[in-house]
C-alpha cells in the first residue's frame, strides 16, 4: 500500500475523490472519505526506513534496531 505523501498515494486518493464526487458526495466529504479509506488498516502504516542511511547517523542509531 502506498504511504501518505507518495505519488502513488496521491493518485489513488484523487481517483477515490473523483469517484465519490461523481456519485454525489460534496468536495469536502469526498476528500475526507478518500483519506480515511486509504489510511485504514494495520497493513497500511509506514514501514519505517528501508536502508541503513534512512536509519540516521551511525553513532545515533539504537543498538538493537534491525
PDB file of N, CA, C and O in Angstrom, residues 20-57:
ATOM      1  N   UNK A  20     -16.124   9.457  -5.654  1.00  0.00           N
ATOM      2  CA  UNK A  20     -17.089   9.913  -4.656  1.00  0.00           C
ATOM      3  C   UNK A  20     -17.844  11.149  -5.141  1.00  0.00           C
ATOM      4  O   UNK A  20     -19.066  11.247  -4.974  1.00  0.00           O
ATOM      5  N   UNK A  21     -17.140  12.071  -5.756  1.00  0.00           N
ATOM      6  CA  UNK A  21     -17.778  13.290  -6.261  1.00  0.00           C
ATOM      7  C   UNK A  21     -18.778  12.961  -7.368  1.00  0.00           C
ATOM      8  O   UNK A  21     -19.839  13.562  -7.450  1.00  0.00           O
ATOM      9  N   UNK A  22     -18.442  12.005  -8.224  1.00  0.00           N
ATOM     10  CA  UNK A  22     -19.353  11.645  -9.307  1.00  0.00           C
ATOM     11  C   UNK A  22     -20.598  10.933  -8.793  1.00  0.00           C
ATOM     12  O   UNK A  22     -21.612  10.905  -9.477  1.00  0.00           O
ATOM     13  N   UNK A  23     -20.526  10.383  -7.587  1.00  0.00           N
ATOM     14  CA  UNK A  23     -21.709   9.738  -7.005  1.00  0.00           C
ATOM     15  C   UNK A  23     -22.523  10.697  -6.147  1.00  0.00           C
ATOM     16  O   UNK A  23     -23.470  10.282  -5.488  1.00  0.00           O
ATOM     17  N   UNK A  24     -22.155  11.992  -6.133  1.00  0.00           N
ATOM     18  CA  UNK A  24     -22.978  12.996  -5.473  1.00  0.00           C
ATOM     19  C   UNK A  24     -22.500  13.460  -4.113  1.00  0.00           C
ATOM     20  O   UNK A  24     -23.206  14.190  -3.429  1.00  0.00           O
ATOM     21  N   UNK A  25     -21.330  13.087  -3.690  1.00  0.00           N
ATOM     22  CA  UNK A  25     -20.779  13.494  -2.397  1.00  0.00           C
ATOM     23  C   UNK A  25     -20.108  14.871  -2.558  1.00  0.00           C
ATOM     24  O   UNK A  25     -19.505  15.151  -3.589  1.00  0.00           O
ATOM     25  N   UNK A  26     -20.232  15.728  -1.546  1.00  0.00           N
ATOM     26  CA  UNK A  26     -19.612  17.057  -1.627  1.00  0.00           C
ATOM     27  C   UNK A  26     -18.090  16.951  -1.661  1.00  0.00           C
ATOM     28  O   UNK A  26     -17.519  15.925  -1.285  1.00  0.00           O
ATOM     29  N   UNK A  27     -17.429  18.028  -2.099  1.00  0.00           N
ATOM     30  CA  UNK A  27     -15.966  18.036  -2.206  1.00  0.00           C
ATOM     31  C   UNK A  27     -15.284  17.712  -0.889  1.00  0.00           C
ATOM     32  O   UNK A  27     -14.383  16.892  -0.829  1.00  0.00           O
ATOM     33  N   UNK A  28     -15.700  18.388   0.180  1.00  0.00           N
ATOM     34  CA  UNK A  28     -15.055  18.178   1.488  1.00  0.00           C
ATOM     35  C   UNK A  28     -15.270  16.761   1.986  1.00  0.00           C
ATOM     36  O   UNK A  28     -14.354  16.133   2.510  1.00  0.00           O
ATOM     37  N   UNK A  29     -16.482  16.258   1.835  1.00  0.00           N
ATOM     38  CA  UNK A  29     -16.756  14.904   2.299  1.00  0.00           C
ATOM     39  C   UNK A  29     -16.018  13.863   1.449  1.00  0.00           C
ATOM     40  O   UNK A  29     -15.564  12.845   1.969  1.00  0.00           O
ATOM     41  N   UNK A  30     -15.889  14.122   0.158  1.00  0.00           N
ATOM     42  CA  UNK A  30     -15.168  13.197  -0.718  1.00  0.00           C
ATOM     43  C   UNK A  30     -13.700  13.153  -0.335  1.00  0.00           C
ATOM     44  O   UNK A  30     -13.089  12.078  -0.300  1.00  0.00           O
ATOM     45  N   UNK A  31     -13.121  14.307  -0.037  1.00  0.00           N
ATOM     46  CA  UNK A  31     -11.714  14.370   0.371  1.00  0.00           C
ATOM     47  C   UNK A  31     -11.513  13.611   1.678  1.00  0.00           C
ATOM     48  O   UNK A  31     -10.581  12.818   1.814  1.00  0.00           O
ATOM     49  N   UNK A  32     -12.371  13.841   2.634  1.00  0.00           N
ATOM     50  CA  UNK A  32     -12.285  13.173   3.936  1.00  0.00           C
ATOM     51  C   UNK A  32     -12.437  11.657   3.787  1.00  0.00           C
ATOM     52  O   UNK A  32     -11.693  10.877   4.390  1.00  0.00           O
ATOM     53  N   UNK A  33     -13.405  11.235   2.980  1.00  0.00           N
ATOM     54  CA  UNK A  33     -13.655   9.801   2.789  1.00  0.00           C
ATOM     55  C   UNK A  33     -12.477   9.117   2.095  1.00  0.00           C
ATOM     56  O   UNK A  33     -12.099   8.006   2.462  1.00  0.00           O
ATOM     57  N   UNK A  34     -11.882   9.793   1.104  1.00  0.00           N
ATOM     58  CA  UNK A  34     -10.738   9.214   0.397  1.00  0.00           C
ATOM     59  C   UNK A  34      -9.556   9.047   1.333  1.00  0.00           C
ATOM     60  O   UNK A  34      -8.900   7.996   1.345  1.00  0.00           O
ATOM     61  N   UNK A  35      -9.273  10.056   2.138  1.00  0.00           N
ATOM     62  CA  UNK A  35      -8.164   9.958   3.095  1.00  0.00           C
ATOM     63  C   UNK A  35      -8.410   8.853   4.106  1.00  0.00           C
ATOM     64  O   UNK A  35      -7.513   8.076   4.423  1.00  0.00           O
ATOM     65  N   UNK A  36      -9.623   8.771   4.611  1.00  0.00           N
ATOM     66  CA  UNK A  36      -9.944   7.759   5.614  1.00  0.00           C
ATOM     67  C   UNK A  36      -9.812   6.352   5.031  1.00  0.00           C
ATOM     68  O   UNK A  36      -9.248   5.465   5.672  1.00  0.00           O
ATOM     69  N   UNK A  37     -10.289   6.155   3.828  1.00  0.00           N
ATOM     70  CA  UNK A  37     -10.212   4.831   3.211  1.00  0.00           C
ATOM     71  C   UNK A  37      -8.770   4.392   2.982  1.00  0.00           C
ATOM     72  O   UNK A  37      -8.414   3.233   3.184  1.00  0.00           O
ATOM     73  N   UNK A  38      -7.916   5.325   2.593  1.00  0.00           N
ATOM     74  CA  UNK A  38      -6.513   4.980   2.339  1.00  0.00           C
ATOM     75  C   UNK A  38      -5.718   4.755   3.624  1.00  0.00           C
ATOM     76  O   UNK A  38      -4.719   4.041   3.613  1.00  0.00           O
ATOM     77  N   UNK A  39      -6.142   5.358   4.719  1.00  0.00           N
ATOM     78  CA  UNK A  39      -5.365   5.255   5.951  1.00  0.00           C
ATOM     79  C   UNK A  39      -5.868   4.191   6.911  1.00  0.00           C
ATOM     80  O   UNK A  39      -5.253   3.959   7.946  1.00  0.00           O
ATOM     81  N   UNK A  40      -6.959   3.510   6.596  1.00  0.00           N
ATOM     82  CA  UNK A  40      -7.472   2.461   7.475  1.00  0.00           C
ATOM     83  C   UNK A  40      -6.626   1.202   7.371  1.00  0.00           C
ATOM     84  O   UNK A  40      -6.012   0.943   6.351  1.00  0.00           O
ATOM     85  N   UNK A  41      -6.604   0.421   8.422  1.00  0.00           N
ATOM     86  CA  UNK A  41      -5.964  -0.888   8.375  1.00  0.00           C
ATOM     87  C   UNK A  41      -4.556  -0.898   8.938  1.00  0.00           C
ATOM     88  O   UNK A  41      -3.838   0.078   8.894  1.00  0.00           O
ATOM     89  N   UNK A  42      -4.186  -2.035   9.478  1.00  0.00           N
ATOM     90  CA  UNK A  42      -2.866  -2.229  10.066  1.00  0.00           C
ATOM     91  C   UNK A  42      -1.773  -2.292   9.005  1.00  0.00           C
ATOM     92  O   UNK A  42      -0.683  -1.803   9.197  1.00  0.00           O
ATOM     93  N   UNK A  43      -2.053  -2.935   7.874  1.00  0.00           N
ATOM     94  CA  UNK A  43      -1.036  -3.146   6.855  1.00  0.00           C
ATOM     95  C   UNK A  43      -0.719  -1.891   6.064  1.00  0.00           C
ATOM     96  O   UNK A  43       0.164  -1.894   5.227  1.00  0.00           O
ATOM     97  N   UNK A  44      -1.381  -0.796   6.346  1.00  0.00           N
ATOM     98  CA  UNK A  44      -1.188   0.430   5.581  1.00  0.00           C
ATOM     99  C   UNK A  44      -0.362   1.461   6.323  1.00  0.00           C
ATOM    100  O   UNK A  44      -0.276   2.592   5.916  1.00  0.00           O
ATOM    101  N   UNK A  45       0.237   1.093   7.409  1.00  0.00           N
ATOM    102  CA  UNK A  45       1.079   2.025   8.161  1.00  0.00           C
ATOM    103  C   UNK A  45       2.486   2.067   7.573  1.00  0.00           C
ATOM    104  O   UNK A  45       2.927   1.138   6.913  1.00  0.00           O
ATOM    105  N   UNK A  46       3.187   3.124   7.886  1.00  0.00           N
ATOM    106  CA  UNK A  46       4.547   3.295   7.403  1.00  0.00           C
ATOM    107  C   UNK A  46       5.436   2.159   7.912  1.00  0.00           C
ATOM    108  O   UNK A  46       5.336   1.740   9.060  1.00  0.00           O
ATOM    109  N   UNK A  47       6.310   1.688   7.065  1.00  0.00           N
ATOM    110  CA  UNK A  47       7.204   0.596   7.449  1.00  0.00           C
ATOM    111  C   UNK A  47       8.527   1.086   7.987  1.00  0.00           C
ATOM    112  O   UNK A  47       9.374   0.303   8.346  1.00  0.00           O
ATOM    113  N   UNK A  48       8.733   2.380   8.019  1.00  0.00           N
ATOM    114  CA  UNK A  48       9.975   2.921   8.548  1.00  0.00           C
ATOM    115  C   UNK A  48      11.068   2.953   7.504  1.00  0.00           C
ATOM    116  O   UNK A  48      10.850   2.668   6.333  1.00  0.00           O
ATOM    117  N   UNK A  49      12.276   3.303   7.923  1.00  0.00           N
ATOM    118  CA  UNK A  49      13.381   3.406   6.965  1.00  0.00           C
ATOM    119  C   UNK A  49      13.709   2.051   6.353  1.00  0.00           C
ATOM    120  O   UNK A  49      13.683   1.029   7.024  1.00  0.00           O
ATOM    121  N   UNK A  50      14.030   2.055   5.079  1.00  0.00           N
ATOM    122  CA  UNK A  50      14.301   0.808   4.371  1.00  0.00           C
ATOM    123  C   UNK A  50      15.785   0.578   4.117  1.00  0.00           C
ATOM    124  O   UNK A  50      16.169  -0.467   3.625  1.00  0.00           O
ATOM    125  N   UNK A  51      16.604   1.575   4.401  1.00  0.00           N
ATOM    126  CA  UNK A  51      18.036   1.435   4.143  1.00  0.00           C
ATOM    127  C   UNK A  51      18.821   1.832   5.394  1.00  0.00           C
ATOM    128  O   UNK A  51      18.285   2.433   6.326  1.00  0.00           O
ATOM    129  N   UNK A  52      20.095   1.490   5.404  1.00  0.00           N
ATOM    130  CA  UNK A  52      20.968   1.896   6.517  1.00  0.00           C
ATOM    131  C   UNK A  52      21.008   3.410   6.639  1.00  0.00           C
ATOM    132  O   UNK A  52      20.961   3.949   7.726  1.00  0.00           O
ATOM    133  N   UNK A  53      21.083   4.088   5.520  1.00  0.00           N
ATOM    134  CA  UNK A  53      21.162   5.540   5.536  1.00  0.00           C
ATOM    135  C   UNK A  53      19.884   6.160   6.109  1.00  0.00           C
ATOM    136  O   UNK A  53      19.922   7.178   6.781  1.00  0.00           O
ATOM    137  N   UNK A  54      18.750   5.539   5.849  1.00  0.00           N
ATOM    138  CA  UNK A  54      17.478   6.039   6.338  1.00  0.00           C
ATOM    139  C   UNK A  54      17.334   5.940   7.842  1.00  0.00           C
ATOM    140  O   UNK A  54      16.479   6.603   8.431  1.00  0.00           O
ATOM    141  N   UNK A  55      18.150   5.117   8.488  1.00  0.00           N
ATOM    142  CA  UNK A  55      18.082   4.968   9.942  1.00  0.00           C
ATOM    143  C   UNK A  55      18.824   6.064  10.676  1.00  0.00           C
ATOM    144  O   UNK A  55      18.787   6.124  11.898  1.00  0.00           O
ATOM    145  N   UNK A  56      19.533   6.926   9.957  1.00  0.00           N
ATOM    146  CA  UNK A  56      20.209   8.050  10.583  1.00  0.00           C
ATOM    147  C   UNK A  56      21.700   7.829  10.721  1.00  0.00           C
ATOM    148  O   UNK A  56      22.240   6.798  10.321  1.00  0.00           O
ATOM    149  N   UNK A  57      22.394   8.798  11.329  1.00  0.00           N
ATOM    150  CA  UNK A  57      23.842   8.686  11.519  1.00  0.00           C
ATOM    151  C   UNK A  57      24.195   7.443  12.345  1.00  0.00           C
ATOM    152  O   UNK A  57      23.503   7.107  13.302  1.00  0.00           O
TER     153      UNK A  57
END
